[in-house]
């Protein structure tokens, strides 16, 4: 190419660039390709346009201020009681606009891990159906309904006349727990109504100065064991969830267990009752006072003194007055 031709080319190039500069205000010094702007994931990859090669300085593009979520108008009390909702204070202090820097520093590509299913989380531990049903019960009636015409253990087929569920105030502060219904209880459908029951009623009313109807009385097993034998471990295991649910429904301040079977069942120990009585224990968070069974007191009247000490301790714990000694 001749020198003249080369000069003409340079002039043409300079003229083109001057025209471009006049139109756009942009001086293109060299045809270098600028770095591609960071792009957010999902934005289609655009071929660079002349203007985007070296864009004029302008305020960063800001997305419109998002509307506060509707939860922001939920009354404050609800916000506070519902931890799942972002509290008001957090909504206010949250930046109204997602900062540009954050957008840019976000990975250009959504991390693969979020798209792929993670390791399968362990299945939430499912309670057995009965435990689930009882856990949902908040009333004695609800527990009774789940109990139904129970045949969950062999006592159902060993001569029981009826289930002896329990008796007393649904909001009792004190709950007495015996071993299992005797003949009279089985006949009448109420715990502690035989000879031992009469003594228990006297302890409650004369000894503690409380009406029998003000406490709640139940047994470890709700069906009469034949010949008044001790309840067997499988029978206790079948029945205990219902007793536990009754206790949860009543929420007594104190449990008083009568005799070794109730104490052993609820405290999960095998200590002789003579060593346990009068010493505080606990059943699922409820204070528990073990004492002698009234049937034992009928055979050993001298031990009434010990029971009197135990119930006085309970009355002191509850801040109730100590009546004069009355149980005979
Ligand atoms: N003995 C108990 O343990 N419970 C009763 O209901 C009656 C006698």
GROMACS .gro file of C-alpha atoms and ligand atoms in nm:
model
  336
    1UNK     CA    1   0.000   0.000   0.000
    2UNK     CA    2   0.131   0.343  -0.089
    3UNK     CA    3   0.214   0.601   0.176
    4UNK     CA    4  -0.067   0.817   0.050
    5UNK     CA    5  -0.315   0.534   0.078
    6UNK     CA    6  -0.196   0.464   0.434
    7UNK     CA    7  -0.240   0.832   0.527
    8UNK     CA    8  -0.590   0.830   0.385
    9UNK     CA    9  -0.680   0.530   0.595
   10UNK     CA   10  -0.551   0.694   0.913
   11UNK     CA   11  -0.748   1.012   0.833
   12UNK     CA   12  -1.064   0.802   0.774
   13UNK     CA   13  -1.015   0.627   1.104
   14UNK     CA   14  -0.956   0.953   1.291
   15UNK     CA   15  -1.267   1.103   1.133
   16UNK     CA   16  -1.478   0.803   1.230
   17UNK     CA   17  -1.360   0.823   1.586
   18UNK     CA   18  -1.415   1.199   1.603
   19UNK     CA   19  -1.772   1.152   1.478
   20UNK     CA   20  -1.827   0.875   1.738
   21UNK     CA   21  -1.685   1.099   2.011
   22UNK     CA   22  -1.906   1.389   1.900
   23UNK     CA   23  -2.218   1.172   1.908
   24UNK     CA   24  -2.156   0.987   2.229
   25UNK     CA   25  -1.914   1.199   2.426
   26UNK     CA   26  -1.706   0.887   2.458
   27UNK     CA   27  -1.348   0.885   2.352
   28UNK     CA   28  -1.244   0.548   2.231
   29UNK     CA   29  -0.875   0.533   2.272
   30UNK     CA   30  -0.828   0.183   2.165
   31UNK     CA   31  -1.058  -0.091   2.055
   32UNK     CA   32  -0.980  -0.295   2.367
   33UNK     CA   33  -1.257  -0.515   2.491
   34UNK     CA   34  -1.364  -0.416   2.842
   35UNK     CA   35  -1.419  -0.668   3.113
   36UNK     CA   36  -1.760  -0.817   3.104
   37UNK     CA   37  -1.979  -0.670   3.381
   38UNK     CA   38  -2.072  -0.902   3.659
   39UNK     CA   39  -2.404  -1.055   3.578
   40UNK     CA   40  -2.659  -1.190   3.803
   41UNK     CA   41  -2.763  -1.544   3.765
   42UNK     CA   42  -3.038  -1.591   3.517
   43UNK     CA   43  -2.968  -1.271   3.324
   44UNK     CA   44  -2.919  -1.364   2.964
   45UNK     CA   45  -2.566  -1.313   2.849
   46UNK     CA   46  -2.586  -1.002   2.619
   47UNK     CA   47  -2.331  -0.918   2.357
   48UNK     CA   48  -2.162  -0.589   2.456
   49UNK     CA   49  -2.308  -0.279   2.292
   50UNK     CA   50  -2.102   0.032   2.218
   51UNK     CA   51  -2.249   0.217   2.514
   52UNK     CA   52  -2.179  -0.066   2.749
   53UNK     CA   53  -1.819  -0.078   2.643
   54UNK     CA   54  -1.737   0.222   2.852
   55UNK     CA   55  -2.059   0.345   3.008
   56UNK     CA   56  -2.080   0.698   3.144
   57UNK     CA   57  -2.067   0.726   3.518
   58UNK     CA   58  -2.420   0.708   3.653
   59UNK     CA   59  -2.577   0.625   3.984
   60UNK     CA   60  -2.579   0.254   4.049
   61UNK     CA   61  -2.897   0.092   3.947
   62UNK     CA   62  -3.104   0.035   4.254
   63UNK     CA   63  -3.401  -0.193   4.265
   64UNK     CA   64  -3.718  -0.026   4.388
   65UNK     CA   65  -3.769  -0.032   4.763
   66UNK     CA   66  -3.956  -0.349   4.832
   67UNK     CA   67  -4.295  -0.327   4.996
   68UNK     CA   68  -4.268  -0.445   5.355
   69UNK     CA   69  -4.412  -0.790   5.388
   70UNK     CA   70  -4.767  -0.799   5.510
   71UNK     CA   71  -4.643  -0.952   5.832
   72UNK     CA   72  -4.509  -0.607   5.920
   73UNK     CA   73  -4.861  -0.491   5.994
   74UNK     CA   74  -4.933  -0.781   6.223
   75UNK     CA   75  -4.976  -0.638   6.573
   76UNK     CA   76  -4.655  -0.627   6.773
   77UNK     CA   77  -4.784  -0.874   7.027
   78UNK     CA   78  -4.830  -1.132   6.759
   79UNK     CA   79  -4.489  -1.066   6.619
   80UNK     CA   80  -4.339  -1.126   6.955
   81UNK     CA   81  -4.530  -1.438   7.022
   82UNK     CA   82  -4.463  -1.581   6.679
   83UNK     CA   83  -4.090  -1.631   6.657
   84UNK     CA   84  -4.121  -1.752   6.298
   85UNK     CA   85  -4.202  -1.396   6.186
   86UNK     CA   86  -3.927  -1.140   6.143
   87UNK     CA   87  -3.966  -0.900   6.435
   88UNK     CA   88  -4.064  -0.540   6.357
   89UNK     CA   89  -3.727  -0.406   6.465
   90UNK     CA   90  -3.552  -0.629   6.220
   91UNK     CA   91  -3.776  -0.522   5.938
   92UNK     CA   92  -3.694  -0.160   6.005
   93UNK     CA   93  -3.325  -0.206   6.038
   94UNK     CA   94  -3.302  -0.424   5.734
   95UNK     CA   95  -3.162  -0.226   5.441
   96UNK     CA   96  -3.446  -0.113   5.219
   97UNK     CA   97  -3.237  -0.194   4.917
   98UNK     CA   98  -3.027  -0.494   4.851
   99UNK     CA   99  -2.678  -0.339   4.839
  100UNK     CA  100  -2.510  -0.351   4.500
  101UNK     CA  101  -2.200  -0.501   4.654
  102UNK     CA  102  -2.400  -0.794   4.774
  103UNK     CA  103  -2.540  -0.853   4.432
  104UNK     CA  104  -2.197  -0.844   4.285
  105UNK     CA  105  -2.040  -1.061   4.544
  106UNK     CA  106  -2.312  -1.316   4.506
  107UNK     CA  107  -2.183  -1.612   4.318
  108UNK     CA  108  -2.256  -1.566   3.950
  109UNK     CA  109  -2.405  -1.910   3.945
  110UNK     CA  110  -2.639  -2.047   4.205
  111UNK     CA  111  -2.441  -2.304   4.395
  112UNK     CA  112  -2.510  -2.642   4.256
  113UNK     CA  113  -2.562  -2.775   4.608
  114UNK     CA  114  -2.880  -2.575   4.653
  115UNK     CA  115  -3.027  -2.728   4.343
  116UNK     CA  116  -2.942  -3.080   4.426
  117UNK     CA  117  -3.123  -3.254   4.708
  118UNK     CA  118  -2.904  -3.271   5.016
  119UNK     CA  119  -2.857  -3.583   5.216
  120UNK     CA  120  -3.195  -3.714   5.321
  121UNK     CA  121  -3.266  -3.571   5.668
  122UNK     CA  122  -3.351  -3.827   5.931
  123UNK     CA  123  -3.724  -3.884   5.945
  124UNK     CA  124  -3.873  -3.703   6.246
  125UNK     CA  125  -3.903  -3.951   6.527
  126UNK     CA  126  -4.264  -4.068   6.519
  127UNK     CA  127  -4.424  -4.159   6.842
  128UNK     CA  128  -4.626  -4.476   6.844
  129UNK     CA  129  -4.991  -4.404   6.767
  130UNK     CA  130  -5.110  -4.439   7.128
  131UNK     CA  131  -4.842  -4.209   7.264
  132UNK     CA  132  -4.927  -3.957   6.994
  133UNK     CA  133  -5.297  -3.973   7.079
  134UNK     CA  134  -5.231  -3.934   7.448
  135UNK     CA  135  -4.981  -3.654   7.395
  136UNK     CA  136  -5.259  -3.463   7.219
  137UNK     CA  137  -5.498  -3.505   7.513
  138UNK     CA  138  -5.531  -3.206   7.740
  139UNK     CA  139  -5.834  -3.318   7.940
  140UNK     CA  140  -5.933  -3.615   8.151
  141UNK     CA  141  -6.226  -3.673   7.915
  142UNK     CA  142  -5.989  -3.685   7.621
  143UNK     CA  143  -5.769  -3.944   7.793
  144UNK     CA  144  -6.078  -4.147   7.886
  145UNK     CA  145  -6.187  -4.146   7.525
  146UNK     CA  146  -5.851  -4.279   7.407
  147UNK     CA  147  -5.864  -4.546   7.680
  148UNK     CA  148  -6.199  -4.663   7.543
  149UNK     CA  149  -6.313  -5.012   7.639
  150UNK     CA  150  -5.950  -5.106   7.691
  151UNK     CA  151  -5.831  -5.458   7.614
  152UNK     CA  152  -5.462  -5.370   7.590
  153UNK     CA  153  -5.359  -5.614   7.863
  154UNK     CA  154  -5.475  -5.946   7.997
  155UNK     CA  155  -5.662  -5.790   8.291
  156UNK     CA  156  -5.941  -5.713   8.045
  157UNK     CA  157  -6.010  -6.087   8.020
  158UNK     CA  158  -5.949  -6.186   8.378
  159UNK     CA  159  -6.280  -6.105   8.534
  160UNK     CA  160  -6.289  -5.728   8.554
  161UNK     CA  161  -6.637  -5.585   8.564
  162UNK     CA  162  -6.539  -5.240   8.451
  163UNK     CA  163  -6.253  -5.000   8.406
  164UNK     CA  164  -6.192  -4.791   8.717
  165UNK     CA  165  -6.066  -4.471   8.561
  166UNK     CA  166  -6.023  -4.227   8.848
  167UNK     CA  167  -6.228  -3.980   9.047
  168UNK     CA  168  -6.199  -3.626   9.174
  169UNK     CA  169  -6.133  -3.271   9.071
  170UNK     CA  170  -5.996  -3.218   8.721
  171UNK     CA  171  -5.778  -2.937   8.856
  172UNK     CA  172  -5.676  -3.102   9.182
  173UNK     CA  173  -5.360  -2.982   9.355
  174UNK     CA  174  -5.309  -3.324   9.509
  175UNK     CA  175  -5.338  -3.655   9.327
  176UNK     CA  176  -5.333  -3.987   9.512
  177UNK     CA  177  -5.221  -4.295   9.323
  178UNK     CA  178  -5.289  -4.646   9.447
  179UNK     CA  179  -5.214  -4.986   9.306
  180UNK     CA  180  -5.524  -5.122   9.142
  181UNK     CA  181  -5.897  -5.161   9.205
  182UNK     CA  182  -6.021  -5.418   9.452
  183UNK     CA  183  -6.352  -5.599   9.445
  184UNK     CA  184  -6.560  -5.307   9.567
  185UNK     CA  185  -6.391  -5.061   9.332
  186UNK     CA  186  -6.445  -5.303   9.042
  187UNK     CA  187  -6.813  -5.325   9.133
  188UNK     CA  188  -6.868  -4.952   9.176
  189UNK     CA  189  -6.627  -4.820   8.916
  190UNK     CA  190  -6.456  -4.582   9.159
  191UNK     CA  191  -6.112  -4.611   9.321
  192UNK     CA  192  -6.072  -4.645   9.697
  193UNK     CA  193  -6.429  -4.707   9.800
  194UNK     CA  194  -6.371  -5.031   9.997
  195UNK     CA  195  -6.228  -5.061  10.348
  196UNK     CA  196  -5.888  -4.914  10.248
  197UNK     CA  197  -6.072  -4.641  10.063
  198UNK     CA  198  -6.263  -4.545  10.376
  199UNK     CA  199  -5.935  -4.501  10.559
  200UNK     CA  200  -5.792  -4.297  10.271
  201UNK     CA  201  -6.099  -4.074  10.276
  202UNK     CA  202  -6.049  -4.022  10.649
  203UNK     CA  203  -5.683  -3.933  10.597
  204UNK     CA  204  -5.783  -3.677  10.333
  205UNK     CA  205  -6.080  -3.524  10.509
  206UNK     CA  206  -6.000  -3.557  10.878
  207UNK     CA  207  -5.623  -3.565  10.858
  208UNK     CA  208  -5.556  -3.313  10.584
  209UNK     CA  209  -5.872  -3.105  10.617
  210UNK     CA  210  -5.954  -3.137  10.246
  211UNK     CA  211  -6.273  -3.270  10.090
  212UNK     CA  212  -6.224  -3.598   9.903
  213UNK     CA  213  -6.382  -3.439   9.597
  214UNK     CA  214  -6.112  -3.173   9.594
  215UNK     CA  215  -5.829  -3.419   9.526
  216UNK     CA  216  -5.794  -3.669   9.244
  217UNK     CA  217  -5.760  -4.043   9.308
  218UNK     CA  218  -5.642  -4.303   9.056
  219UNK     CA  219  -5.450  -4.630   9.039
  220UNK     CA  220  -5.149  -4.762   8.852
  221UNK     CA  221  -5.375  -5.017   8.678
  222UNK     CA  222  -5.736  -4.945   8.601
  223UNK     CA  223  -5.868  -5.300   8.605
  224UNK     CA  224  -5.893  -5.530   8.901
  225UNK     CA  225  -5.620  -5.795   8.913
  226UNK     CA  226  -5.782  -6.133   8.988
  227UNK     CA  227  -5.777  -6.235   9.357
  228UNK     CA  228  -5.626  -5.893   9.431
  229UNK     CA  229  -5.287  -6.014   9.312
  230UNK     CA  230  -5.016  -5.759   9.235
  231UNK     CA  231  -5.035  -5.607   8.888
  232UNK     CA  232  -4.778  -5.766   8.658
  233UNK     CA  233  -4.514  -5.567   8.470
  234UNK     CA  234  -4.687  -5.601   8.130
  235UNK     CA  235  -5.015  -5.480   8.284
  236UNK     CA  236  -4.842  -5.185   8.446
  237UNK     CA  237  -4.664  -5.104   8.121
  238UNK     CA  238  -4.991  -5.112   7.927
  239UNK     CA  239  -5.170  -4.887   8.176
  240UNK     CA  240  -4.903  -4.637   8.278
  241UNK     CA  241  -4.934  -4.418   7.966
  242UNK     CA  242  -5.295  -4.347   8.065
  243UNK     CA  243  -5.200  -4.259   8.420
  244UNK     CA  244  -4.925  -4.033   8.286
  245UNK     CA  245  -5.175  -3.865   8.055
  246UNK     CA  246  -5.418  -3.816   8.344
  247UNK     CA  247  -5.140  -3.650   8.543
  248UNK     CA  248  -5.056  -3.425   8.249
  249UNK     CA  249  -5.422  -3.329   8.213
  250UNK     CA  250  -5.471  -3.256   8.584
  251UNK     CA  251  -5.130  -3.097   8.644
  252UNK     CA  252  -5.139  -3.157   9.019
  253UNK     CA  253  -4.887  -2.979   9.236
  254UNK     CA  254  -4.811  -3.296   9.427
  255UNK     CA  255  -4.849  -3.668   9.372
  256UNK     CA  256  -4.892  -3.893   9.674
  257UNK     CA  257  -4.826  -4.258   9.596
  258UNK     CA  258  -4.988  -4.517   9.821
  259UNK     CA  259  -4.783  -4.828   9.877
  260UNK     CA  260  -4.482  -4.976   9.709
  261UNK     CA  261  -4.632  -5.055   9.368
  262UNK     CA  262  -4.729  -4.699   9.285
  263UNK     CA  263  -4.398  -4.563   9.417
  264UNK     CA  264  -4.196  -4.822   9.228
  265UNK     CA  265  -4.389  -4.763   8.906
  266UNK     CA  266  -4.368  -4.384   8.909
  267UNK     CA  267  -4.018  -4.350   9.049
  268UNK     CA  268  -3.874  -4.641   8.854
  269UNK     CA  269  -3.695  -4.787   9.155
  270UNK     CA  270  -3.735  -5.099   9.366
  271UNK     CA  271  -3.641  -4.948   9.702
  272UNK     CA  272  -3.849  -5.087   9.992
  273UNK     CA  273  -4.138  -4.854  10.075
  274UNK     CA  274  -4.019  -4.832  10.437
  275UNK     CA  275  -3.708  -4.652  10.308
  276UNK     CA  276  -3.885  -4.444  10.047
  277UNK     CA  277  -4.179  -4.305  10.235
  278UNK     CA  278  -4.158  -3.948  10.351
  279UNK     CA  279  -3.883  -3.862  10.101
  280UNK     CA  280  -3.963  -3.639   9.806
  281UNK     CA  281  -3.931  -3.782   9.461
  282UNK     CA  282  -4.047  -3.657   9.125
  283UNK     CA  283  -4.252  -3.793   8.838
  284UNK     CA  284  -4.213  -3.613   8.507
  285UNK     CA  285  -4.150  -3.285   8.683
  286UNK     CA  286  -4.421  -3.323   8.948
  287UNK     CA  287  -4.309  -3.355   9.312
  288UNK     CA  288  -4.401  -3.695   9.450
  289UNK     CA  289  -4.439  -3.805   9.809
  290UNK     CA  290  -4.442  -4.181   9.868
  291UNK     CA  291  -4.632  -4.306  10.170
  292UNK     CA  292  -4.783  -4.628  10.300
  293UNK     CA  293  -5.093  -4.785  10.142
  294UNK     CA  294  -5.408  -4.752  10.355
  295UNK     CA  295  -5.460  -5.130  10.332
  296UNK     CA  296  -5.120  -5.167  10.503
  297UNK     CA  297  -5.232  -4.920  10.770
  298UNK     CA  298  -5.539  -5.135  10.835
  299UNK     CA  299  -5.302  -5.417  10.919
  300UNK     CA  300  -5.043  -5.196  11.089
  301UNK     CA  301  -5.230  -4.909  11.256
  302UNK     CA  302  -4.912  -4.789  11.432
  303UNK     CA  303  -4.781  -4.676  11.094
  304UNK     CA  304  -5.054  -4.413  11.065
  305UNK     CA  305  -4.817  -4.184  11.250
  306UNK     CA  306  -4.572  -4.206  10.961
  307UNK     CA  307  -4.845  -4.129  10.709
  308UNK     CA  308  -4.950  -3.831  10.917
  309UNK     CA  309  -4.591  -3.702  10.897
  310UNK     CA  310  -4.590  -3.753  10.520
  311UNK     CA  311  -4.917  -3.570  10.454
  312UNK     CA  312  -4.811  -3.285  10.687
  313UNK     CA  313  -4.498  -3.249  10.474
  314UNK     CA  314  -4.719  -3.222  10.164
  315UNK     CA  315  -4.943  -2.963  10.329
  316UNK     CA  316  -4.638  -2.759  10.427
  317UNK     CA  317  -4.508  -2.779  10.072
  318UNK     CA  318  -4.840  -2.654   9.939
  319UNK     CA  319  -4.862  -2.380  10.202
  320UNK     CA  320  -5.185  -2.526  10.334
  321UNK     CA  321  -5.280  -2.510  10.702
  322UNK     CA  322  -5.210  -2.815  10.917
  323UNK     CA  323  -5.535  -2.932  11.073
  324UNK     CA  324  -5.541  -3.115  11.404
  325UNK     CA  325  -5.472  -3.485  11.382
  326UNK     CA  326  -5.800  -3.652  11.286
  327UNK     CA  327  -5.756  -3.972  11.096
  328UNK     CA  328  -5.842  -4.268  11.312
  329LIG     N1  329  -5.634  -5.044   9.670
  329LIG     C1  330  -5.582  -4.972   9.569
  329LIG     O1  331  -5.463  -4.969   9.548
  329LIG     N2  332  -5.666  -4.906   9.493
  329LIG     C2  333  -5.796  -4.906   9.510
  329LIG     O2  334  -5.864  -4.840   9.433
  329LIG     C3  335  -5.847  -4.979   9.615
  329LIG     C4  336  -5.765  -5.048   9.695
   0.00000   0.00000   0.00000
